């Protein structure tokens, strides 16, 4: 019975890795669409998001099956409940990548008011956070999870830099206002993606220790 449970748990891990990879690809596609002003890559982002949604449903189904057909102990229940929490954040990450892609499509025919430097750095940091948070879950690596959590400060700092730069551009010329707000929204979506990756890492810590910063010990 335990061998069967472990095999199904390994299959669940594989699905989560796939879902995490698709979420990373959605962010990458949205970033490229923005930098290259490429509407086809923006459209591809939506395809990744649909695949993420499909994986989310499959993970939910697998988790329910494990709960109903097996007899999980407390540590197993933490792993399953963490998986259910993780897929919610991954689905939202893909949604926010699509939001960025939509803004990239809108701005595709415009000349940018400044060279995009910090926004791609934010995207790269967010992609790394998503990947490493999933790696931490699969490897049950609490140190890696903690590094992901710490990395959120980098994303937040970049967001503040983008915001300050855009405010300065609006002050210089009010005509920059509309695009500045669109770029600010892009950076805000990336900041939220970092928050979701942080959520994943915090739930990884919970799956290992039984303790979440907002929850009681189990």
Tab-separated table of C-alpha atoms in Angstrom, residues 20-21 23-32 93 120-133 155 190 193-194 197:
chain	number	residue	atom	x	y	z
A	20	UNK	CA	5.807	25.052	-12.678
A	21	UNK	CA	7.690	24.817	-15.975
A	23	UNK	CA	4.224	28.914	-15.509
A	24	UNK	CA	7.865	29.860	-16.034
A	25	UNK	CA	7.383	29.638	-19.811
A	26	UNK	CA	4.336	31.885	-19.573
A	27	UNK	CA	6.378	34.556	-17.789
A	28	UNK	CA	9.235	34.184	-20.274
A	29	UNK	CA	6.857	34.449	-23.221
A	30	UNK	CA	5.192	37.538	-21.769
A	31	UNK	CA	8.590	39.133	-21.103
A	32	UNK	CA	9.736	38.468	-24.679
A	93	UNK	CA	1.160	33.278	-11.817
A	120	UNK	CA	13.256	42.233	-17.590
A	121	UNK	CA	15.404	41.826	-14.471
A	122	UNK	CA	12.208	41.496	-12.449
A	123	UNK	CA	10.905	38.881	-14.863
A	124	UNK	CA	14.141	36.876	-14.688
A	125	UNK	CA	14.113	36.987	-10.889
A	126	UNK	CA	10.464	35.895	-10.819
A	127	UNK	CA	11.136	32.997	-13.189
A	128	UNK	CA	14.001	31.837	-10.977
A	129	UNK	CA	11.818	32.091	-7.869
A	130	UNK	CA	9.071	29.980	-9.446
A	131	UNK	CA	11.513	27.305	-10.576
A	132	UNK	CA	13.363	27.098	-7.280
A	133	UNK	CA	10.192	27.046	-5.195
A	155	UNK	CA	11.867	41.790	-6.836
A	190	UNK	CA	5.744	40.796	-11.841
A	193	UNK	CA	4.290	36.830	-9.326
A	194	UNK	CA	7.186	37.118	-6.897
A	197	UNK	CA	6.424	32.236	-5.666
